[in-house]
Short mmCIF file of C-alpha atoms in Angstrom, two decimals:
data_model
loop_
_atom_site.label_atom_id
_atom_site.label_comp_id
_atom_site.label_asym_id
_atom_site.label_seq_id
_atom_site.Cartn_x
_atom_site.Cartn_y
_atom_site.Cartn_z
CA MET G 1 -57.56 13.82 19.44
CA GLU G 2 -55.03 10.90 18.86
CA ASN G 3 -51.74 13.02 17.63
CA LEU G 4 -50.95 11.85 14.86
CA SER G 5 -47.23 11.18 16.13
CA HIS G 6 -48.72 8.14 17.63
CA LYS G 7 -51.43 7.31 14.73
CA ALA G 8 -48.24 7.35 12.77
CA ARG G 9 -46.86 4.82 14.92
CA THR G 10 -49.50 3.00 15.12
CA ARG G 11 -50.59 2.57 11.49
CA GLN G 12 -46.33 1.50 11.66
CA ARG G 13 -47.42 -1.33 14.17
CA ILE G 14 -50.21 -2.53 11.82
CA LEU G 15 -48.19 -2.98 8.90
CA ASP G 16 -45.43 -4.57 10.74
CA GLU G 17 -47.90 -7.69 11.79
CA ALA G 18 -49.57 -7.73 8.41
CA ALA G 19 -46.01 -7.65 6.85
CA SER G 20 -44.70 -11.10 8.88
CA ALA G 21 -48.10 -13.15 8.29
CA MET G 22 -47.49 -12.14 4.23
CA ARG G 23 -44.08 -12.69 4.02
CA VAL G 24 -45.37 -16.42 5.24
CA LEU G 25 -49.48 -17.02 4.25
CA GLY G 26 -49.43 -14.24 1.41
CA THR G 27 -52.51 -11.88 1.44
CA GLU G 28 -54.37 -14.96 3.21
CA GLY G 29 -52.38 -14.32 6.37
CA ILE G 30 -54.70 -11.26 6.85
CA GLY G 31 -57.53 -11.13 9.08
CA VAL G 32 -58.43 -7.78 10.70
CA ALA G 33 -59.25 -9.13 13.88
CA ALA G 34 -56.04 -11.77 13.81
CA LEU G 35 -53.88 -8.98 13.42
CA MET G 36 -55.15 -6.07 15.17
CA LYS G 37 -55.12 -8.95 18.25
CA ARG G 38 -51.80 -9.48 17.47
CA ALA G 39 -50.81 -5.87 17.36
CA GLY G 40 -52.71 -5.56 20.67
CA LEU G 41 -55.24 -3.12 18.86
CA THR G 42 -59.01 -3.24 18.73
CA HIS G 43 -61.05 -5.33 15.52
CA GLY G 44 -62.47 -1.50 15.77
CA GLY G 45 -59.54 0.66 15.80
CA PHE G 46 -58.29 -0.69 12.30
CA TYR G 47 -60.81 1.31 10.54
CA ALA G 48 -59.47 4.89 11.76
CA HIS G 49 -55.82 4.19 8.99
CA PHE G 50 -57.31 1.99 6.65
CA SER G 51 -60.50 1.51 4.60
CA SER G 52 -60.75 -1.90 4.21
CA ARG G 53 -58.71 -4.81 3.99
CA ASP G 54 -57.68 -4.55 0.31
CA GLU G 55 -56.00 -1.01 1.06
CA LEU G 56 -54.42 -3.11 3.91
CA VAL G 57 -53.12 -5.41 1.28
CA ALA G 58 -52.12 -2.67 -0.91
CA GLU G 59 -50.56 -0.55 1.77
CA THR G 60 -48.45 -3.77 3.52
CA ILE G 61 -47.30 -4.67 -0.22
CA ASN G 62 -45.65 -1.68 -0.54
CA HIS G 63 -43.99 -1.43 3.12
CA ILE G 64 -42.93 -4.98 2.61
CA PHE G 65 -40.85 -3.84 -0.85
CA THR G 66 -39.63 -0.79 1.17
CA GLN G 67 -38.12 -2.82 3.59
CA LEU G 68 -36.73 -5.51 1.59
CA GLN G 69 -35.91 -1.88 -0.87
CA ALA G 70 -34.12 -1.07 2.92
CA THR G 71 -32.01 -3.91 3.85
CA LEU G 72 -30.82 -4.73 0.40
CA ARG G 73 -28.73 -1.55 -0.20
CA GLN G 74 -27.34 -2.49 2.95
CA HIS G 75 -26.35 -5.74 1.88
CA LEU G 76 -24.81 -4.51 -0.90
CA SER G 77 -23.48 -1.10 -0.38
CA GLY G 78 -20.51 -0.58 -1.04
CA LYS G 79 -19.81 -3.12 -3.25
CA GLU G 80 -18.67 -3.96 -6.89
CA ALA G 81 -21.27 -4.96 -9.17
CA LYS G 82 -20.58 -7.99 -9.84
CA ALA G 83 -19.62 -8.89 -6.46
CA SER G 84 -22.73 -7.12 -5.09
CA LEU G 85 -24.71 -9.22 -7.17
CA ARG G 86 -22.67 -12.81 -6.27
CA ASP G 87 -23.78 -11.63 -2.08
CA PHE G 88 -27.03 -10.72 -3.66
CA ILE G 89 -27.51 -14.67 -4.81
CA ASP G 90 -25.84 -16.07 -1.77
CA TYR G 91 -28.15 -14.21 0.79
CA TYR G 92 -31.51 -14.50 -0.86
CA LEU G 93 -30.56 -18.41 -1.50
CA SER G 94 -29.22 -19.05 1.78
CA ASP G 95 -30.93 -21.00 4.53
CA GLU G 96 -31.60 -18.59 7.02
CA VAL G 97 -33.81 -16.60 4.58
CA ARG G 98 -35.67 -19.84 3.52
CA LEU G 99 -35.99 -21.16 7.42
CA ALA G 100 -37.04 -17.29 7.94
CA PRO G 101 -39.41 -16.62 5.36
CA GLU G 102 -41.86 -13.58 7.69
CA GLN G 103 -38.18 -11.59 7.53
CA GLY G 104 -37.81 -12.00 4.13
CA CYS G 105 -39.01 -11.37 0.19
CA PRO G 106 -42.67 -11.12 -0.40
CA LEU G 107 -42.32 -12.92 -3.94
CA PRO G 108 -42.54 -16.81 -2.89
CA ALA G 109 -45.38 -16.69 -1.20
CA LEU G 110 -47.21 -13.63 -2.86
CA SER G 111 -46.56 -15.01 -6.54
CA GLY G 112 -48.91 -17.81 -6.86
CA GLU G 113 -52.09 -15.31 -6.31
CA ALA G 114 -50.48 -11.90 -7.80
CA ALA G 115 -52.85 -12.16 -10.45
CA ARG G 116 -55.42 -12.61 -8.18
CA LEU G 117 -55.04 -10.21 -6.65
CA PRO G 118 -57.27 -6.34 -6.65
CA THR G 119 -55.81 -3.43 -9.10
CA ALA G 120 -54.33 -1.20 -5.92
CA ALA G 121 -52.27 -4.58 -4.93
CA ARG G 122 -51.62 -6.17 -8.02
CA SER G 123 -49.95 -2.85 -9.41
CA ARG G 124 -47.79 -2.25 -5.77
CA PHE G 125 -46.86 -5.53 -6.47
CA ASP G 126 -45.96 -5.09 -10.18
CA CYS G 127 -44.12 -2.07 -8.70
CA GLY G 128 -41.55 -4.17 -5.60
CA VAL G 129 -40.57 -7.25 -9.23
CA GLN G 130 -39.81 -4.01 -11.48
CA SER G 131 -37.64 -2.65 -8.12
CA MET G 132 -35.99 -6.13 -8.01
CA HIS G 133 -35.69 -6.54 -11.56
CA GLN G 134 -34.31 -3.17 -10.93
CA LEU G 135 -31.51 -4.41 -8.41
CA ILE G 136 -29.95 -7.02 -10.37
CA ALA G 137 -30.35 -5.33 -14.12
CA SER G 138 -28.40 -2.56 -12.81
CA ARG G 139 -25.20 -4.56 -11.28
CA LEU G 140 -25.51 -6.66 -14.76
CA GLN G 141 -25.50 -3.66 -16.78
CA GLN G 142 -22.39 -2.19 -14.65
CA SER G 143 -20.48 -5.14 -15.66
CA GLY G 144 -20.55 -4.92 -18.54
CA GLU G 145 -23.09 -7.57 -19.71
CA ALA G 146 -24.55 -6.16 -23.10
CA GLU G 147 -28.04 -8.41 -21.88
CA SER G 148 -29.15 -7.28 -18.56
CA GLU G 149 -32.75 -6.90 -18.74
CA ALA G 150 -33.01 -9.75 -20.36
CA MET G 151 -30.22 -11.94 -17.78
CA ALA G 152 -32.42 -9.80 -15.24
CA SER G 153 -35.56 -11.21 -15.66
CA SER G 154 -34.00 -14.65 -15.97
CA ALA G 155 -32.04 -14.42 -12.91
CA LEU G 156 -35.14 -13.50 -10.57
CA ALA G 157 -37.38 -15.81 -11.32
CA GLU G 158 -34.55 -18.74 -10.58
CA LEU G 159 -34.52 -16.55 -8.01
CA ILE G 160 -38.29 -17.02 -6.27
CA GLY G 161 -38.39 -19.93 -8.31
CA ALA G 162 -36.00 -22.00 -5.91
CA MET G 163 -36.59 -20.61 -3.07
CA SER G 164 -40.97 -21.43 -3.08
CA LEU G 165 -39.55 -25.03 -3.70
CA ALA G 166 -37.19 -25.87 -1.48
CA ARG G 167 -39.93 -23.67 1.73
CA ALA G 168 -42.52 -26.78 0.63
CA CYS G 169 -39.72 -28.94 0.68
CA PRO G 170 -40.23 -31.71 4.00
CA ASP G 171 -36.71 -32.41 3.29
CA GLU G 172 -33.74 -30.28 4.96
CA GLU G 173 -30.97 -31.99 3.63
CA ARG G 174 -32.71 -31.42 0.10
CA ALA G 175 -34.60 -28.31 0.57
CA SER G 176 -30.55 -26.78 1.36
CA GLN G 177 -29.00 -28.91 -2.32
CA MET G 178 -31.52 -27.67 -4.11
CA LEU G 179 -30.84 -23.90 -2.87
CA ALA G 180 -27.00 -24.75 -3.35
CA VAL G 181 -27.80 -25.89 -6.35
CA SER G 182 -29.85 -22.71 -8.27
CA ARG G 183 -27.04 -20.66 -6.65
CA GLN G 184 -24.26 -22.31 -8.38
CA SER G 185 -26.28 -21.95 -11.93
CA LEU G 186 -28.00 -18.15 -11.19
CA LYS G 187 -23.75 -17.45 -10.86
CA GLN G 188 -22.61 -19.44 -14.24
CA ARG G 189 -25.39 -17.81 -16.24
CA LEU G 190 -24.37 -14.71 -14.43
CA ASN G 191 -20.70 -15.02 -15.57
CA LEU G 192 -19.73 -14.60 -11.19
CA LEU G 193 -18.52 -17.93 -11.22
CA SER G 194 -14.55 -17.04 -11.23
CA LEU G 195 -15.44 -13.98 -8.89
CA THR G 196 -16.45 -16.78 -6.49
CA GLN G 197 -13.39 -18.64 -7.12
CA GLU G 198 -10.47 -16.13 -6.69
CA ASN G 199 -12.57 -14.99 -3.28
CA ASP G 200 -12.51 -18.68 -2.51
CA GLU G 201 -9.14 -18.42 -2.92
CA ARG G 202 -8.07 -15.58 -1.19
CA ASN G 203 -9.89 -17.19 1.34
CA ASN G 204 -7.72 -20.34 1.73
#
């Protein structure tokens, strides 16, 4: 009988492969046969870990957001609220993230199909969206912004939309410019421009 630790590692491998595919192609990127082949496993072995493709999709969404939250906490820890927001915007709307969708936030790939997801997957997606919203809102609140919830909703929508459009753009220079404009716009709207200017002056 397969021991629990080996089974857990195998399940993790399946989720990692599914997460990479979903970040790039959305849920359409998850075909069980192809996924198991990429993971170096048999098609039939899938059902030792998941009861259905729908369960895999839901668990993959949860897995991606858990990974993303850990990455962002590590990236932003130990920083003052406004500085962490500025760095979050710079990171999220960077060309580095644009060119590596398999490693980034799933929201640009999944937002367009979220309304059509099965119930469990949609619930996981909503939890992920709320966690991202809370990450932004909490830092805005710590910065003294009275309308932190509304500002966070607006900021999250622009983050997702800007990255989605930039990834879809066939012109590299124009795609990079889209992100630069959105970074500037968000920092202005969230009252972070003075912080950025002060940081630039210290570095010059």
